Tab-separated table of C-alpha atoms in Angstrom:
chain	number	residue	atom	x	y	z
A	19	MET	CA	77.402	161.101	122.519
A	20	ALA	CA	77.685	158.813	118.963
A	21	GLY	CA	77.833	159.698	115.454
A	22	ARG	CA	78.462	163.302	117.499
A	23	GLN	CA	83.245	163.691	116.223
A	24	GLY	CA	84.932	166.920	119.952
A	25	ARG	CA	86.997	169.502	118.342
A	26	GLY	CA	90.064	168.036	118.834
A	27	VAL	CA	88.845	164.279	116.189
A	28	SER	CA	90.850	165.299	112.120
A	29	ARG	CA	88.352	165.151	109.395
A	30	PRO	CA	88.893	162.768	106.936
A	31	ALA	CA	91.370	164.526	104.692
A	32	PRO	CA	89.644	165.438	100.935
A	33	PRO	CA	89.820	163.612	98.024
A	34	PRO	CA	92.615	163.934	96.336
A	35	PRO	CA	91.855	166.514	92.093
A	36	PRO	CA	90.865	164.108	89.461
A	37	THR	CA	93.087	163.279	86.960
A	38	PRO	CA	93.573	164.912	83.924
A	39	LYS	CA	92.488	163.104	80.689
A	40	THR	CA	94.520	161.538	79.219
A	41	PRO	CA	94.784	158.383	76.424
A	42	ASP	CA	92.951	155.589	77.813
A	43	ASN	CA	93.566	156.428	81.738
A	44	THR	CA	90.207	155.730	81.852
A	45	GLY	CA	89.696	152.305	80.921
A	46	ALA	CA	88.610	149.294	83.174
A	47	GLY	CA	91.265	147.161	83.500
A	48	ALA	CA	94.077	148.925	80.818
A	49	ALA	CA	97.342	147.917	82.452
A	50	LEU	CA	99.154	150.851	82.292
A	51	PRO	CA	98.004	154.118	80.385
A	52	VAL	CA	98.983	156.493	77.917
A	53	PRO	CA	102.504	158.316	78.885
A	54	PRO	CA	102.026	162.029	78.911
A	55	GLY	CA	104.971	162.753	75.703
A	56	LEU	CA	102.501	160.962	73.430
A	57	ALA	CA	99.900	161.094	74.207
A	58	GLY	CA	99.176	165.091	74.303
A	59	SER	CA	100.564	163.727	69.707
A	60	ILE	CA	97.949	161.850	69.809
A	61	LEU	CA	95.648	164.016	70.893
A	62	ASP	CA	96.461	166.705	68.292
A	63	PHE	CA	96.713	163.963	65.053
A	64	LEU	CA	92.943	162.415	65.955
A	65	ASP	CA	91.810	166.356	66.039
A	66	ALA	CA	93.762	168.020	63.026
A	67	MET	CA	92.775	164.400	61.463
A	68	ARG	CA	89.112	165.406	62.195
A	69	VAL	CA	89.443	168.917	61.460
A	70	GLU	CA	91.047	169.533	58.615
A	71	ALA	CA	91.063	165.768	56.870
A	72	GLY	CA	87.484	165.344	57.097
A	73	LEU	CA	88.269	161.879	57.865
A	74	VAL	CA	84.516	159.722	59.114
A	75	ARG	CA	83.766	159.204	62.243
A	76	ASN	CA	84.552	155.319	62.291
A	77	THR	CA	87.668	155.949	61.124
A	78	ILE	CA	89.396	159.137	63.867
A	79	ALA	CA	87.742	155.992	65.400
A	80	ALA	CA	89.647	153.231	64.621
A	81	TYR	CA	93.247	155.412	64.148
A	82	ARG	CA	92.236	156.220	67.747
A	83	SER	CA	92.201	152.274	68.950
A	84	ASP	CA	95.368	151.734	66.941
A	85	LEU	CA	97.809	154.338	68.379
A	86	GLU	CA	96.535	154.121	72.196
A	87	SER	CA	97.194	150.913	71.885
A	88	LEU	CA	100.854	151.633	70.980
A	89	GLY	CA	101.250	154.343	73.385
A	90	ARG	CA	100.486	151.681	75.755
A	91	TRP	CA	102.463	149.296	74.416
A	92	LEU	CA	105.528	151.649	74.261
A	93	GLY	CA	105.262	153.142	77.189
A	94	GLU	CA	105.519	149.794	79.353
A	95	ARG	CA	109.062	148.922	77.591
A	96	GLY	CA	109.963	152.741	78.964
A	97	VAL	CA	109.290	154.712	75.954
A	98	THR	CA	107.479	158.511	76.504
A	99	ASP	CA	108.711	160.277	73.916
A	100	TRP	CA	107.936	159.883	69.835
A	101	SER	CA	111.571	161.095	69.563
A	102	ASP	CA	112.683	157.539	70.886
A	103	VAL	CA	110.354	155.503	68.484
A	104	ASP	CA	113.056	153.501	65.460
A	105	GLU	CA	112.572	150.301	63.311
A	106	ASP	CA	112.822	148.044	64.967
A	107	ARG	CA	110.308	149.214	67.911
A	108	ILE	CA	107.198	149.650	65.087
A	109	ILE	CA	108.515	145.754	63.808
A	110	GLU	CA	108.056	144.039	67.208
A	111	TRP	CA	104.957	145.892	68.066
A	112	LEU	CA	103.704	144.624	64.320
A	113	GLY	CA	104.486	141.240	65.197
A	114	SER	CA	102.944	142.161	68.890
A	115	ARG	CA	100.104	142.316	66.859
A	116	ARG	CA	100.044	139.707	65.588
A	117	THR	CA	101.051	137.722	67.898
A	118	GLU	CA	97.702	138.746	69.530
A	119	GLY	CA	95.668	137.246	67.040
A	120	ALA	CA	95.707	140.828	65.533
A	121	ALA	CA	93.620	139.989	62.103
A	122	GLU	CA	95.924	141.716	59.799
A	123	THR	CA	93.660	144.153	58.034
A	124	SER	CA	94.072	145.194	61.939
A	125	VAL	CA	98.286	145.320	61.896
A	126	ALA	CA	97.836	146.538	57.997
A	127	ARG	CA	95.614	149.955	59.518
A	128	GLY	CA	97.566	150.252	62.860
A	129	LEU	CA	101.140	150.910	61.116
A	130	VAL	CA	98.937	153.594	58.490
A	131	ALA	CA	98.240	155.643	61.143
A	132	LEU	CA	101.389	155.798	63.097
A	133	ARG	CA	103.111	156.630	59.708
A	134	MET	CA	100.387	159.684	59.333
A	135	LEU	CA	100.763	160.556	62.985
A	136	ILE	CA	104.268	160.998	62.356
A	137	ARG	CA	104.762	162.223	59.297
A	138	PHE	CA	102.194	165.518	61.142
A	139	LEU	CA	104.596	165.202	63.425
A	140	ILE	CA	107.877	165.852	61.492
A	141	MET	CA	105.238	168.561	60.266
A	142	GLU	CA	104.248	170.464	63.161
A	143	SER	CA	106.480	168.946	65.656
A	144	GLY	CA	109.905	168.953	64.448
A	145	LEU	CA	110.589	165.758	64.739
A	146	LYS	CA	113.975	164.386	62.657
A	147	LYS	CA	113.429	161.062	61.332
A	148	ASP	CA	110.174	159.059	60.085
A	149	PRO	CA	111.534	155.726	61.675
A	150	THR	CA	108.253	154.047	59.842
A	151	ALA	CA	109.941	154.237	56.642
A	152	ARG	CA	111.462	151.677	55.404
A	153	ILE	CA	108.739	149.320	57.117
A	154	PRO	CA	106.559	147.737	53.754
A	155	ALA	CA	102.765	147.514	53.952
A	156	PRO	CA	101.175	144.082	55.299
A	157	LYS	CA	99.981	142.067	51.954
A	158	LEU	CA	97.003	141.466	52.501
A	159	LYS	CA	94.396	138.607	50.741
A	160	ARG	CA	92.573	140.988	48.019
A	161	LEU	CA	88.909	139.837	48.884
A	162	LEU	CA	86.635	139.386	46.657
A	163	PRO	CA	83.152	141.046	47.968
A	164	SER	CA	79.797	139.027	48.874
A	165	THR	CA	77.042	139.977	45.528
A	166	LEU	CA	73.022	138.170	45.306
A	167	ASN	CA	71.873	137.396	41.456
A	168	PRO	CA	69.200	139.176	41.211
A	169	GLU	CA	66.711	136.634	41.161
A	170	ASP	CA	67.892	136.931	45.119
A	171	VAL	CA	67.792	140.981	45.321
A	172	GLU	CA	63.796	141.087	43.654
A	173	ARG	CA	62.677	138.731	46.584
A	174	LEU	CA	64.908	140.341	49.806
A	175	LEU	CA	63.556	144.586	48.595
A	176	CYS	CA	59.761	142.215	48.817
A	177	ALA	CA	60.706	141.006	52.174
A	178	PHE	CA	58.213	143.180	53.461
A	179	LEU	CA	55.377	143.693	50.946
A	180	VAL	CA	52.100	141.019	50.921
A	181	ASP	CA	49.934	140.532	48.747
A	182	ASN	CA	46.635	142.373	47.949
A	183	GLU	CA	47.411	144.482	51.593
A	184	PRO	CA	48.453	148.280	50.705
A	185	PRO	CA	51.816	148.316	53.485
A	186	ASP	CA	51.597	150.349	56.546
A	187	TRP	CA	54.551	152.679	57.156
A	188	ARG	CA	57.345	150.963	58.458
A	189	ALA	CA	56.922	148.642	55.384
A	190	GLU	CA	56.934	151.804	53.834
A	191	ARG	CA	60.144	152.827	54.627
A	192	ASP	CA	61.969	149.793	54.626
A	193	THR	CA	61.787	149.350	51.252
A	194	ALA	CA	62.055	152.514	50.501
A	195	LEU	CA	65.125	151.665	51.798
A	196	LEU	CA	66.389	148.402	50.912
A	197	GLU	CA	65.491	150.053	47.307
A	198	VAL	CA	67.284	153.358	47.706
A	199	LEU	CA	71.126	150.621	49.027
A	200	TYR	CA	70.295	148.812	46.156
A	201	ALA	CA	69.154	150.989	43.194
A	202	ALA	CA	72.106	153.740	44.412
A	203	GLY	CA	74.167	151.177	45.280
A	204	ALA	CA	74.460	153.669	48.735
A	205	ARG	CA	76.498	152.898	52.125
A	206	ILE	CA	74.169	152.713	55.041
A	207	SER	CA	75.491	155.335	56.655
A	208	GLU	CA	75.129	157.198	53.122
A	209	ALA	CA	71.240	156.276	53.063
A	210	LEU	CA	71.170	157.452	56.859
A	211	GLY	CA	72.075	160.039	56.319
A	212	LEU	CA	70.110	161.683	53.950
A	213	THR	CA	67.453	164.703	54.711
A	214	THR	CA	64.351	165.904	52.081
A	215	ASP	CA	67.208	168.765	51.613
A	216	ASP	CA	69.028	166.234	49.660
A	217	LEU	CA	66.448	164.207	46.833
A	218	PRO	CA	64.930	167.303	44.479
A	219	PRO	CA	61.076	167.400	43.499
A	220	ASP	CA	61.038	163.788	40.898
A	221	LEU	CA	63.222	161.329	42.988
A	222	SER	CA	65.481	161.191	40.022
A	223	SER	CA	68.465	161.110	42.321
A	224	LEU	CA	69.517	161.077	45.695
A	225	ARG	CA	72.458	163.828	46.573
A	226	LEU	CA	75.018	161.181	49.005
A	227	HIS	CA	77.436	162.493	51.278
A	228	GLY	CA	80.405	159.591	51.342
A	229	LYS	CA	83.713	159.304	52.979
A	230	GLY	CA	85.225	162.372	53.904
A	231	ASP	CA	82.099	165.130	53.617
A	232	LYS	CA	82.649	163.904	50.142
A	233	MET	CA	79.137	164.920	47.613
A	234	ARG	CA	78.529	163.307	44.902
A	235	VAL	CA	74.916	162.961	43.151
A	236	VAL	CA	73.661	159.796	41.985
A	237	PRO	CA	70.547	158.576	39.759
A	238	LEU	CA	67.667	156.523	40.245
A	239	GLY	CA	65.738	154.283	39.314
A	240	GLN	CA	61.728	153.788	38.766
A	241	ARG	CA	61.317	151.241	40.862
A	242	ALA	CA	63.191	152.803	43.493
A	243	ARG	CA	62.070	156.568	42.838
A	244	PHE	CA	58.657	155.364	43.224
A	245	ALA	CA	59.111	153.103	46.699
A	246	LEU	CA	60.830	156.598	47.303
A	247	GLY	CA	58.386	158.490	46.477
A	248	ARG	CA	55.044	156.215	48.212
A	249	TRP	CA	57.363	156.721	52.251
A	250	MET	CA	58.092	160.795	51.127
A	251	GLU	CA	54.129	160.512	51.041
A	252	ASN	CA	52.294	158.559	52.938
A	253	GLY	CA	54.223	157.353	56.013
A	254	ARG	CA	56.687	159.674	56.641
A	255	ILE	CA	53.968	162.266	56.583
A	256	SER	CA	52.231	159.995	59.678
A	257	VAL	CA	54.729	159.728	61.413
A	258	VAL	CA	55.128	163.682	61.374
A	259	ARG	CA	51.771	164.649	62.207
A	260	ARG	CA	51.637	162.482	64.571
A	261	ARG	CA	55.092	163.534	67.048
A	262	LYS	CA	53.200	166.643	66.887
A	263	ALA	CA	49.925	165.400	68.370
A	264	ALA	CA	51.930	164.436	70.260
A	265	GLY	CA	53.091	167.663	71.277
A	266	ALA	CA	57.006	166.847	70.230
A	267	GLY	CA	58.061	169.099	68.632
A	268	THR	CA	59.041	168.992	64.628
A	269	ALA	CA	59.878	165.473	62.632
A	270	SER	CA	63.480	166.127	62.037
A	271	SER	CA	64.432	165.717	58.322
A	272	ALA	CA	65.964	162.926	58.132
A	273	VAL	CA	64.677	161.076	54.570
A	274	PHE	CA	64.341	157.738	57.704
A	275	LEU	CA	62.776	158.610	60.916
A	276	SER	CA	62.065	155.961	63.757
A	277	ARG	CA	58.195	155.944	64.914
A	278	SER	CA	59.209	158.640	67.776
A	279	GLY	CA	60.315	161.417	64.584
A	280	ARG	CA	63.982	161.010	65.327
A	281	PRO	CA	66.632	160.236	62.771
A	282	LEU	CA	66.503	156.307	61.455
A	283	ASP	CA	70.429	155.331	63.581
A	284	ARG	CA	72.841	152.946	62.345
A	285	SER	CA	71.939	149.515	64.364
A	286	SER	CA	68.001	150.040	63.668
A	287	GLY	CA	69.596	150.396	59.655
A	288	TRP	CA	71.422	146.941	59.395
A	289	ARG	CA	68.454	145.890	61.794
A	290	ARG	CA	65.820	145.831	58.749
A	291	VAL	CA	68.539	143.669	56.288
A	292	LYS	CA	68.905	141.250	58.226
A	293	GLU	CA	64.838	141.211	59.327
A	294	ALA	CA	64.050	141.654	55.190
A	295	ALA	CA	66.786	138.448	54.423
A	296	GLU	CA	64.742	136.707	57.235
A	297	LEU	CA	61.329	137.500	55.393
A	298	VAL	CA	62.681	135.862	52.630
A	299	GLY	CA	65.052	132.629	53.440
A	300	LEU	CA	68.753	133.895	52.782
A	301	PRO	CA	71.424	133.897	54.794
A	302	SER	CA	71.845	135.777	58.337
A	303	THR	CA	75.262	137.020	57.319
A	304	LEU	CA	74.054	139.383	54.842
A	305	SER	CA	74.466	143.086	55.463
A	306	PRO	CA	73.309	146.551	53.804
A	307	HIS	CA	76.664	146.737	52.372
A	308	ASP	CA	76.511	143.923	50.037
A	309	LEU	CA	73.283	145.388	48.045
A	310	ARG	CA	76.568	148.321	47.018
A	311	HIS	CA	77.978	145.211	46.438
A	312	SER	CA	75.275	143.962	43.869
A	313	PHE	CA	74.500	147.279	42.411
A	314	ALA	CA	78.566	146.831	41.755
A	315	THR	CA	78.678	143.700	40.480
A	316	HIS	CA	74.990	143.361	38.057
A	317	LEU	CA	75.954	146.925	36.564
A	318	LEU	CA	79.359	145.836	35.544
A	319	SER	CA	77.622	143.612	34.322
A	320	GLY	CA	75.416	144.435	31.725
A	321	GLY	CA	78.075	146.546	30.951
A	322	ALA	CA	78.456	149.968	32.659
A	323	ASP	CA	81.216	151.658	32.342
A	324	LEU	CA	83.408	150.698	34.929
A	325	ARG	CA	84.314	154.964	35.546
A	326	ALA	CA	81.356	155.046	34.967
A	327	VAL	CA	80.302	152.760	38.604
A	328	GLN	CA	83.165	154.459	40.333
A	329	GLU	CA	81.784	157.547	39.768
A	330	MET	CA	78.446	155.984	41.120
A	331	LEU	CA	80.246	153.725	44.640
A	332	GLY	CA	81.504	157.574	45.286
A	333	HIS	CA	85.458	155.682	45.372
A	334	ALA	CA	88.479	157.330	45.780
A	335	SER	CA	90.378	154.879	43.470
A	336	ILE	CA	89.455	153.309	40.466
A	337	ARG	CA	91.956	150.734	41.729
A	338	THR	CA	88.653	149.811	44.484
A	339	THR	CA	85.875	149.448	41.822
A	340	GLU	CA	88.166	146.489	39.173
A	341	ILE	CA	87.608	144.404	41.599
A	342	TYR	CA	84.119	143.901	40.866
A	343	THR	CA	85.784	142.629	37.665
A	344	HIS	CA	86.671	139.497	38.833
A	345	LEU	CA	83.027	138.845	40.088
A	346	ASP	CA	81.517	137.703	36.851
A	347	VAL	CA	83.802	135.691	35.200
A	348	GLU	CA	81.289	133.296	33.028
A	349	HIS	CA	80.119	136.977	31.170
A	350	VAL	CA	83.309	137.896	30.214
A	351	GLN	CA	84.521	134.587	28.902
A	352	THR	CA	80.570	135.292	26.832
A	353	VAL	CA	81.707	138.622	25.371
A	354	HIS	CA	85.147	137.591	24.637
A	355	ARG	CA	83.267	134.512	22.724
A	356	MET	CA	80.485	136.105	20.467
A	357	HIS	CA	83.038	138.534	20.568
A	358	HIS	CA	86.459	138.036	19.990
A	359	PRO	CA	87.861	136.402	16.836
A	360	ARG	CA	89.357	133.605	17.949
A	361	GLY	CA	87.261	132.552	20.816
């Protein structure tokens, strides 16, 4: 009978067992997997950076991408062990990335990731030489950050408020988010990572958790306290109650919640900023980080101490903060004319 197999008919062979995962051997269209001799070290290094060094997820992902790309590139040239990587190979790889159109910042980041990996292998695996030691870092253009003037900031912060109408829960939330980004100079990830435990009862400051989970306390001005307090006492409470009434359980402790009572995610935070910009006629390229840049620039323009601004921004190095001193040349020239004996 059709479809029935007799005893003498051989059965199809069972499928082969799945290949163990190594970096990038599962990506569609990938030319070659990373050789095992390179892949294992990459995974060990990334685990150490995550657990011991406390690098943030985005940095780990960027390093993973750079090192797996290098691993594939080396594998295509027959290199299967880090001890066989020399200075010439690395210079050739950096050149190939430029030829492929990678930005110089990406090339520089890839070299940093490789330097860190090599040093990790020297300490942990007995690698004898550092082929990156004599390779200079790419020279990067120092791009000045984009900032808004105080008038444009004022328009942006009021984007979701309608005259003579009380704001709904969403407008309260989004206005509070904008105020926190500007008043505290917070990164979008730091603002969205706030929990109710990070707020004192009077909302006079915020406890922000920055890169590497470094914590800093930043003061809040009166308007930001008002906007945040209104959201916490009205809009946020309504979201929490609605979730409980729907039988969905307890809402998250995050300060900024979605309609469902879950933490507002990064992409949603970005969209709220861009929507605010569009509502008041500001460029659609405006990002949450532009508010952070504006925070720093306006503080320094007003005479704030550079070290104090560094602390509030959470910069590890004062050199990172110094870039904002180049943004207000007219203010500096005015101060010089007013106070220097030969101004």
